[in-house]
Amino acid sequence: MNHTSLLALAADGESSFFKFIVGGGVIGYLIIALSVFAVALVVVHVAIIRRSSILPPDSIRAVRGMLAARQIEAAAAYCADPLNDSFFCRVLAPGLARYLRSPFGAFEMKDALREAGEEQVARLQRSTDGLATIGTVAPLLGLLGTVQGMIGAFDTVATSAVGDSDYYARLADNISIALITTFQGLVVAIPCVAIYSWLRNRIDAYAAEAGALMDEMVLLVDSPVAAPARAPERVA
């Protein structure tokens, strides 16, 4: 195979790839726009939903030390400080505040931690709903493109003679729109659904880890004897 043939094959490959990108028409462009938005959502959520963001080891170590030393007001102020904002502090802050102002102490703290934990977990889960929506809408748009292409193909069959010079070209164009939009919709939807499930599993895992930490914080607050600080948590 000579150099000219190789160049021709490369050009054909680029043309085919380009056709997959732009060959879906208006609906295809909508699916491509959804894919760009989906990539942005994935990047943002991968950065947010990680252990060092949800359960920062520096904050855990600092609060654990304060509670072990019975500095509950200082720990509450630390968690309420916007500079220390994290899932861990947003859950613990209401619990410490309830403990300081309630005569029932640790019992009220447990209720506040449970309520705050459920709220923060729900907040994280809702933030991933965009990916689930794209994973649902993209294949539906692909199906809409399929219907549009098949309507065009049948219209070509009904209104054009087989012998017309552009008959087969028009028929092929409409069928290709039908197939390309389906392909585009699935290519966008499958990764979105998979990543959505992965992120939700991460949220559940970190929520369980946070629950164990909150139990430890309650024990430190409710213990009359100062407990030694443990080794720092590992960072993912």
PDB file of C-alpha atoms in Angstrom:
ATOM      1  CA  MET A   1       0.000   0.000   0.000  1.00  0.00           C
ATOM      2  CA  ASN A   2       1.534   3.303  -1.100  1.00  0.00           C
ATOM      3  CA  HIS A   3       1.639   6.621   0.738  1.00  0.00           C
ATOM      4  CA  THR A   4      -1.242   8.047  -1.288  1.00  0.00           C
ATOM      5  CA  SER A   5      -3.495   5.169  -0.296  1.00  0.00           C
ATOM      6  CA  LEU A   6      -2.608   5.601   3.374  1.00  0.00           C
ATOM      7  CA  LEU A   7      -3.436   9.303   3.185  1.00  0.00           C
ATOM      8  CA  ALA A   8      -6.759   8.489   1.549  1.00  0.00           C
ATOM      9  CA  LEU A   9      -7.620   5.993   4.303  1.00  0.00           C
ATOM     10  CA  ALA A  10      -6.675   8.546   6.975  1.00  0.00           C
ATOM     11  CA  ALA A  11      -8.857  11.156   5.318  1.00  0.00           C
ATOM     12  CA  ASP A  12     -11.737   8.674   5.157  1.00  0.00           C
ATOM     13  CA  GLY A  13     -11.293   7.869   8.841  1.00  0.00           C
ATOM     14  CA  GLU A  14     -11.339  11.533   9.808  1.00  0.00           C
ATOM     15  CA  SER A  15     -14.400  12.077   7.628  1.00  0.00           C
ATOM     16  CA  SER A  16     -16.232   9.164   9.268  1.00  0.00           C
ATOM     17  CA  PHE A  17     -15.388  10.410  12.754  1.00  0.00           C
ATOM     18  CA  PHE A  18     -16.467  13.929  11.844  1.00  0.00           C
ATOM     19  CA  LYS A  19     -19.724  12.535  10.471  1.00  0.00           C
ATOM     20  CA  PHE A  20     -20.405  10.823  13.799  1.00  0.00           C
ATOM     21  CA  ILE A  21     -20.011  14.215  15.473  1.00  0.00           C
ATOM     22  CA  VAL A  22     -22.054  16.402  13.127  1.00  0.00           C
ATOM     23  CA  GLY A  23     -24.159  13.857  11.230  1.00  0.00           C
ATOM     24  CA  GLY A  24     -26.960  13.807  13.771  1.00  0.00           C
ATOM     25  CA  GLY A  25     -28.349  17.177  12.780  1.00  0.00           C
ATOM     26  CA  VAL A  26     -29.970  19.504  15.314  1.00  0.00           C
ATOM     27  CA  ILE A  27     -30.804  16.681  17.724  1.00  0.00           C
ATOM     28  CA  GLY A  28     -27.228  15.468  17.494  1.00  0.00           C
ATOM     29  CA  TYR A  29     -25.984  18.919  18.473  1.00  0.00           C
ATOM     30  CA  LEU A  30     -28.273  18.850  21.516  1.00  0.00           C
ATOM     31  CA  ILE A  31     -26.800  15.493  22.545  1.00  0.00           C
ATOM     32  CA  ILE A  32     -23.270  16.859  22.097  1.00  0.00           C
ATOM     33  CA  ALA A  33     -24.170  19.860  24.280  1.00  0.00           C
ATOM     34  CA  LEU A  34     -25.447  17.462  26.945  1.00  0.00           C
ATOM     35  CA  SER A  35     -22.173  15.539  26.762  1.00  0.00           C
ATOM     36  CA  VAL A  36     -20.159  18.715  27.418  1.00  0.00           C
ATOM     37  CA  PHE A  37     -22.362  19.524  30.410  1.00  0.00           C
ATOM     38  CA  ALA A  38     -22.004  15.948  31.664  1.00  0.00           C
ATOM     39  CA  VAL A  39     -18.195  16.151  31.531  1.00  0.00           C
ATOM     40  CA  ALA A  40     -18.299  19.372  33.561  1.00  0.00           C
ATOM     41  CA  LEU A  41     -20.564  17.741  36.163  1.00  0.00           C
ATOM     42  CA  VAL A  42     -18.274  14.722  36.444  1.00  0.00           C
ATOM     43  CA  VAL A  43     -15.176  16.873  36.974  1.00  0.00           C
ATOM     44  CA  VAL A  44     -16.909  18.954  39.661  1.00  0.00           C
ATOM     45  CA  HIS A  45     -18.311  15.973  41.543  1.00  0.00           C
ATOM     46  CA  VAL A  46     -15.129  13.925  41.446  1.00  0.00           C
ATOM     47  CA  ALA A  47     -13.421  16.910  43.086  1.00  0.00           C
ATOM     48  CA  ILE A  48     -16.169  17.331  45.698  1.00  0.00           C
ATOM     49  CA  ILE A  49     -17.010  13.731  46.551  1.00  0.00           C
ATOM     50  CA  ARG A  50     -13.697  12.531  47.929  1.00  0.00           C
ATOM     51  CA  ARG A  51     -12.576  11.705  51.431  1.00  0.00           C
ATOM     52  CA  SER A  52     -10.232  14.666  51.844  1.00  0.00           C
ATOM     53  CA  SER A  53     -13.132  17.040  51.038  1.00  0.00           C
ATOM     54  CA  ILE A  54     -15.909  15.296  52.930  1.00  0.00           C
ATOM     55  CA  LEU A  55     -13.873  14.115  55.939  1.00  0.00           C
ATOM     56  CA  PRO A  56     -10.773  16.354  55.985  1.00  0.00           C
ATOM     57  CA  PRO A  57      -8.177  14.775  58.287  1.00  0.00           C
ATOM     58  CA  ASP A  58      -6.931  18.135  59.604  1.00  0.00           C
ATOM     59  CA  SER A  59     -10.417  19.092  60.795  1.00  0.00           C
ATOM     60  CA  ILE A  60     -11.038  15.671  62.328  1.00  0.00           C
ATOM     61  CA  ARG A  61      -7.725  15.785  64.158  1.00  0.00           C
ATOM     62  CA  ALA A  62      -8.317  19.343  65.428  1.00  0.00           C
ATOM     63  CA  VAL A  63     -11.868  18.701  66.642  1.00  0.00           C
ATOM     64  CA  ARG A  64     -10.944  15.385  68.201  1.00  0.00           C
ATOM     65  CA  GLY A  65      -8.180  17.078  70.177  1.00  0.00           C
ATOM     66  CA  MET A  66     -10.479  19.865  71.374  1.00  0.00           C
ATOM     67  CA  LEU A  67     -13.199  17.472  72.479  1.00  0.00           C
ATOM     68  CA  ALA A  68     -10.700  15.201  74.200  1.00  0.00           C
ATOM     69  CA  ALA A  69      -9.500  18.258  76.130  1.00  0.00           C
ATOM     70  CA  ARG A  70     -13.145  19.198  76.934  1.00  0.00           C
ATOM     71  CA  GLN A  71     -12.922  22.376  74.850  1.00  0.00           C
ATOM     72  CA  ILE A  72     -16.420  21.947  73.478  1.00  0.00           C
ATOM     73  CA  GLU A  73     -17.079  25.646  72.859  1.00  0.00           C
ATOM     74  CA  ALA A  74     -13.844  25.908  70.880  1.00  0.00           C
ATOM     75  CA  ALA A  75     -14.778  22.832  68.832  1.00  0.00           C
ATOM     76  CA  ALA A  76     -18.223  24.296  68.109  1.00  0.00           C
ATOM     77  CA  ALA A  77     -16.660  27.585  67.005  1.00  0.00           C
ATOM     78  CA  TYR A  78     -14.166  25.711  64.814  1.00  0.00           C
ATOM     79  CA  CYS A  79     -16.922  23.755  63.044  1.00  0.00           C
ATOM     80  CA  ALA A  80     -19.051  26.879  62.567  1.00  0.00           C
ATOM     81  CA  ASP A  81     -16.145  28.806  61.002  1.00  0.00           C
ATOM     82  CA  PRO A  82     -16.718  29.118  57.195  1.00  0.00           C
ATOM     83  CA  LEU A  83     -12.981  28.656  56.678  1.00  0.00           C
ATOM     84  CA  ASN A  84     -13.348  25.088  57.957  1.00  0.00           C
ATOM     85  CA  ASP A  85     -16.398  24.275  55.860  1.00  0.00           C
ATOM     86  CA  SER A  86     -16.745  20.564  55.031  1.00  0.00           C
ATOM     87  CA  PHE A  87     -19.296  17.773  55.275  1.00  0.00           C
ATOM     88  CA  PHE A  88     -17.768  16.769  58.619  1.00  0.00           C
ATOM     89  CA  CYS A  89     -18.075  20.263  60.118  1.00  0.00           C
ATOM     90  CA  ARG A  90     -21.540  20.908  58.663  1.00  0.00           C
ATOM     91  CA  VAL A  91     -22.820  17.766  60.381  1.00  0.00           C
ATOM     92  CA  LEU A  92     -20.971  18.205  63.684  1.00  0.00           C
ATOM     93  CA  ALA A  93     -21.628  21.943  64.169  1.00  0.00           C
ATOM     94  CA  PRO A  94     -25.410  21.618  64.834  1.00  0.00           C
ATOM     95  CA  GLY A  95     -24.763  18.723  67.193  1.00  0.00           C
ATOM     96  CA  LEU A  96     -22.267  20.658  69.300  1.00  0.00           C
ATOM     97  CA  ALA A  97     -24.490  23.730  69.293  1.00  0.00           C
ATOM     98  CA  ARG A  98     -27.463  21.654  70.490  1.00  0.00           C
ATOM     99  CA  TYR A  99     -25.301  20.046  73.172  1.00  0.00           C
ATOM    100  CA  LEU A 100     -24.199  23.413  74.555  1.00  0.00           C
ATOM    101  CA  ARG A 101     -27.681  24.894  74.816  1.00  0.00           C
ATOM    102  CA  SER A 102     -29.768  21.858  75.771  1.00  0.00           C
ATOM    103  CA  PRO A 103     -30.128  20.410  79.280  1.00  0.00           C
ATOM    104  CA  PHE A 104     -30.347  16.931  77.753  1.00  0.00           C
ATOM    105  CA  GLY A 105     -26.770  17.118  76.458  1.00  0.00           C
ATOM    106  CA  ALA A 106     -25.657  14.079  74.457  1.00  0.00           C
ATOM    107  CA  PHE A 107     -29.233  12.932  73.714  1.00  0.00           C
ATOM    108  CA  GLU A 108     -30.009  16.190  71.939  1.00  0.00           C
ATOM    109  CA  MET A 109     -26.611  16.095  70.249  1.00  0.00           C
ATOM    110  CA  LYS A 110     -27.340  12.664  68.752  1.00  0.00           C
ATOM    111  CA  ASP A 111     -30.657  13.872  67.339  1.00  0.00           C
ATOM    112  CA  ALA A 112     -29.023  16.968  65.850  1.00  0.00           C
ATOM    113  CA  LEU A 113     -26.237  14.887  64.295  1.00  0.00           C
ATOM    114  CA  ARG A 114     -28.738  12.488  62.763  1.00  0.00           C
ATOM    115  CA  GLU A 115     -30.816  15.326  61.285  1.00  0.00           C
ATOM    116  CA  ALA A 116     -27.782  17.207  59.972  1.00  0.00           C
ATOM    117  CA  GLY A 117     -26.270  14.008  58.565  1.00  0.00           C
ATOM    118  CA  GLU A 118     -29.432  13.110  56.675  1.00  0.00           C
ATOM    119  CA  GLU A 119     -29.658  16.665  55.304  1.00  0.00           C
ATOM    120  CA  GLN A 120     -26.036  16.748  54.130  1.00  0.00           C
ATOM    121  CA  VAL A 121     -26.197  13.279  52.557  1.00  0.00           C
ATOM    122  CA  ALA A 122     -29.411  14.225  50.742  1.00  0.00           C
ATOM    123  CA  ARG A 123     -27.736  17.429  49.568  1.00  0.00           C
ATOM    124  CA  LEU A 124     -24.811  15.485  48.084  1.00  0.00           C
ATOM    125  CA  GLN A 125     -27.126  12.973  46.475  1.00  0.00           C
ATOM    126  CA  ARG A 126     -29.276  15.702  44.914  1.00  0.00           C
ATOM    127  CA  SER A 127     -26.172  17.300  43.443  1.00  0.00           C
ATOM    128  CA  THR A 128     -25.582  14.151  41.355  1.00  0.00           C
ATOM    129  CA  ASP A 129     -29.111  14.108  39.939  1.00  0.00           C
ATOM    130  CA  GLY A 130     -27.957  16.112  36.931  1.00  0.00           C
ATOM    131  CA  LEU A 131     -25.934  13.123  35.703  1.00  0.00           C
ATOM    132  CA  ALA A 132     -28.914  10.808  36.151  1.00  0.00           C
ATOM    133  CA  THR A 133     -31.091  13.249  34.197  1.00  0.00           C
ATOM    134  CA  ILE A 134     -28.587  13.394  31.326  1.00  0.00           C
ATOM    135  CA  GLY A 135     -28.337   9.611  31.383  1.00  0.00           C
ATOM    136  CA  THR A 136     -32.110   9.455  30.918  1.00  0.00           C
ATOM    137  CA  VAL A 137     -32.594  12.299  28.451  1.00  0.00           C
ATOM    138  CA  ALA A 138     -29.680  11.533  26.078  1.00  0.00           C
ATOM    139  CA  PRO A 139     -31.007   8.181  24.790  1.00  0.00           C
ATOM    140  CA  LEU A 140     -34.497   9.679  24.506  1.00  0.00           C
ATOM    141  CA  LEU A 141     -33.072  12.417  22.300  1.00  0.00           C
ATOM    142  CA  GLY A 142     -31.299   9.685  20.339  1.00  0.00           C
ATOM    143  CA  LEU A 143     -34.633   7.900  19.929  1.00  0.00           C
ATOM    144  CA  LEU A 144     -36.205  11.162  18.772  1.00  0.00           C
ATOM    145  CA  GLY A 145     -33.448  11.485  16.170  1.00  0.00           C
ATOM    146  CA  THR A 146     -34.100   7.903  15.106  1.00  0.00           C
ATOM    147  CA  VAL A 147     -37.781   8.662  14.572  1.00  0.00           C
ATOM    148  CA  GLN A 148     -36.905  11.833  12.671  1.00  0.00           C
ATOM    149  CA  GLY A 149     -34.490   9.956  10.404  1.00  0.00           C
ATOM    150  CA  MET A 150     -36.931   7.136   9.697  1.00  0.00           C
ATOM    151  CA  ILE A 151     -39.677   9.625   8.879  1.00  0.00           C
ATOM    152  CA  GLY A 152     -37.297  11.256   6.401  1.00  0.00           C
ATOM    153  CA  ALA A 153     -36.367   7.871   4.936  1.00  0.00           C
ATOM    154  CA  PHE A 154     -39.997   6.850   4.398  1.00  0.00           C
ATOM    155  CA  ASP A 155     -40.741  10.293   2.982  1.00  0.00           C
ATOM    156  CA  THR A 156     -37.937   9.768   0.478  1.00  0.00           C
ATOM    157  CA  VAL A 157     -39.354   6.380  -0.508  1.00  0.00           C
ATOM    158  CA  ALA A 158     -42.855   7.841  -0.870  1.00  0.00           C
ATOM    159  CA  THR A 159     -41.997  10.980  -2.798  1.00  0.00           C
ATOM    160  CA  SER A 160     -38.999   9.999  -4.955  1.00  0.00           C
ATOM    161  CA  ALA A 161     -38.550   7.510  -7.754  1.00  0.00           C
ATOM    162  CA  VAL A 162     -35.918   4.815  -7.332  1.00  0.00           C
ATOM    163  CA  GLY A 163     -34.254   5.977 -10.502  1.00  0.00           C
ATOM    164  CA  ASP A 164     -33.739   9.567  -9.300  1.00  0.00           C
ATOM    165  CA  SER A 165     -30.104  10.564  -9.151  1.00  0.00           C
ATOM    166  CA  ASP A 166     -30.237  11.531  -5.476  1.00  0.00           C
ATOM    167  CA  TYR A 167     -32.688   8.859  -4.293  1.00  0.00           C
ATOM    168  CA  TYR A 168     -30.188   6.577  -2.602  1.00  0.00           C
ATOM    169  CA  ALA A 169     -28.167   9.500  -1.226  1.00  0.00           C
ATOM    170  CA  ARG A 170     -31.257  11.027   0.427  1.00  0.00           C
ATOM    171  CA  LEU A 171     -32.354   7.646   1.758  1.00  0.00           C
ATOM    172  CA  ALA A 172     -28.900   6.939   3.184  1.00  0.00           C
ATOM    173  CA  ASP A 173     -28.671  10.399   4.764  1.00  0.00           C
ATOM    174  CA  ASN A 174     -31.942   9.958   6.627  1.00  0.00           C
ATOM    175  CA  ILE A 175     -31.071   6.454   7.802  1.00  0.00           C
ATOM    176  CA  SER A 176     -27.668   7.682   8.930  1.00  0.00           C
ATOM    177  CA  ILE A 177     -29.322  10.440  11.002  1.00  0.00           C
ATOM    178  CA  ALA A 178     -31.493   7.773  12.627  1.00  0.00           C
ATOM    179  CA  LEU A 179     -28.496   5.607  13.530  1.00  0.00           C
ATOM    180  CA  ILE A 180     -26.041   8.361  14.445  1.00  0.00           C
ATOM    181  CA  THR A 181     -28.380  10.051  16.935  1.00  0.00           C
ATOM    182  CA  THR A 182     -29.074   6.683  18.584  1.00  0.00           C
ATOM    183  CA  PHE A 183     -25.337   6.058  18.791  1.00  0.00           C
ATOM    184  CA  GLN A 184     -24.667   9.522  20.222  1.00  0.00           C
ATOM    185  CA  GLY A 185     -27.409   9.195  22.819  1.00  0.00           C
ATOM    186  CA  LEU A 186     -26.087   5.849  24.058  1.00  0.00           C
ATOM    187  CA  VAL A 187     -22.473   7.023  24.092  1.00  0.00           C
ATOM    188  CA  VAL A 188     -23.478   9.898  26.385  1.00  0.00           C
ATOM    189  CA  ALA A 189     -25.972   7.970  28.530  1.00  0.00           C
ATOM    190  CA  ILE A 190     -23.957   4.842  29.392  1.00  0.00           C
ATOM    191  CA  PRO A 191     -21.013   6.644  31.064  1.00  0.00           C
ATOM    192  CA  CYS A 192     -23.385   9.059  32.829  1.00  0.00           C
ATOM    193  CA  VAL A 193     -25.400   6.225  34.397  1.00  0.00           C
ATOM    194  CA  ALA A 194     -22.235   4.336  35.386  1.00  0.00           C
ATOM    195  CA  ILE A 195     -20.563   7.394  36.937  1.00  0.00           C
ATOM    196  CA  TYR A 196     -23.792   8.386  38.685  1.00  0.00           C
ATOM    197  CA  SER A 197     -23.960   4.957  40.360  1.00  0.00           C
ATOM    198  CA  TRP A 198     -20.282   5.161  41.299  1.00  0.00           C
ATOM    199  CA  LEU A 199     -20.703   8.600  42.874  1.00  0.00           C
ATOM    200  CA  ARG A 200     -23.777   7.514  44.836  1.00  0.00           C
ATOM    201  CA  ASN A 201     -21.852   4.525  46.180  1.00  0.00           C
ATOM    202  CA  ARG A 202     -19.034   6.829  47.241  1.00  0.00           C
ATOM    203  CA  ILE A 203     -21.502   9.090  49.032  1.00  0.00           C
ATOM    204  CA  ASP A 204     -22.983   6.104  50.875  1.00  0.00           C
ATOM    205  CA  ALA A 205     -19.529   4.861  51.883  1.00  0.00           C
ATOM    206  CA  TYR A 206     -18.395   8.256  53.169  1.00  0.00           C
ATOM    207  CA  ALA A 207     -21.720   8.768  54.957  1.00  0.00           C
ATOM    208  CA  ALA A 208     -21.222   5.476  56.825  1.00  0.00           C
ATOM    209  CA  GLU A 209     -17.680   6.530  57.727  1.00  0.00           C
ATOM    210  CA  ALA A 210     -18.952   9.910  58.894  1.00  0.00           C
ATOM    211  CA  GLY A 211     -21.583   8.187  61.042  1.00  0.00           C
ATOM    212  CA  ALA A 212     -18.883   6.221  62.854  1.00  0.00           C
ATOM    213  CA  LEU A 213     -16.933   9.445  63.397  1.00  0.00           C
ATOM    214  CA  MET A 214     -19.984  11.191  64.816  1.00  0.00           C
ATOM    215  CA  ASP A 215     -20.477   8.342  67.296  1.00  0.00           C
ATOM    216  CA  GLU A 216     -16.894   8.869  68.397  1.00  0.00           C
ATOM    217  CA  MET A 217     -17.471  12.615  68.797  1.00  0.00           C
ATOM    218  CA  VAL A 218     -20.512  11.945  70.983  1.00  0.00           C
ATOM    219  CA  LEU A 219     -18.485   9.624  73.203  1.00  0.00           C
ATOM    220  CA  LEU A 220     -15.760  12.253  73.561  1.00  0.00           C
ATOM    221  CA  VAL A 221     -18.272  14.949  74.459  1.00  0.00           C
ATOM    222  CA  ASP A 222     -20.184  12.750  76.869  1.00  0.00           C
ATOM    223  CA  SER A 223     -17.111  11.306  78.558  1.00  0.00           C
ATOM    224  CA  PRO A 224     -16.129  12.973  81.847  1.00  0.00           C
ATOM    225  CA  VAL A 225     -12.517  11.884  81.322  1.00  0.00           C
ATOM    226  CA  ALA A 226     -10.377  13.327  78.572  1.00  0.00           C
ATOM    227  CA  ALA A 227      -9.574  10.728  75.918  1.00  0.00           C
ATOM    228  CA  PRO A 228      -6.280  10.660  74.029  1.00  0.00           C
ATOM    229  CA  ALA A 229      -6.316  11.844  70.422  1.00  0.00           C
ATOM    230  CA  ARG A 230      -5.975   9.098  67.837  1.00  0.00           C
ATOM    231  CA  ALA A 231      -3.630   8.994  64.879  1.00  0.00           C
ATOM    232  CA  PRO A 232      -4.677  11.188  61.918  1.00  0.00           C
ATOM    233  CA  GLU A 233      -6.964   9.746  59.254  1.00  0.00           C
ATOM    234  CA  ARG A 234      -5.468   8.689  55.958  1.00  0.00           C
ATOM    235  CA  VAL A 235      -6.229  10.825  52.891  1.00  0.00           C
ATOM    236  CA  ALA A 236      -7.688   9.242  49.770  1.00  0.00           C
TER     237      ALA A 236
END
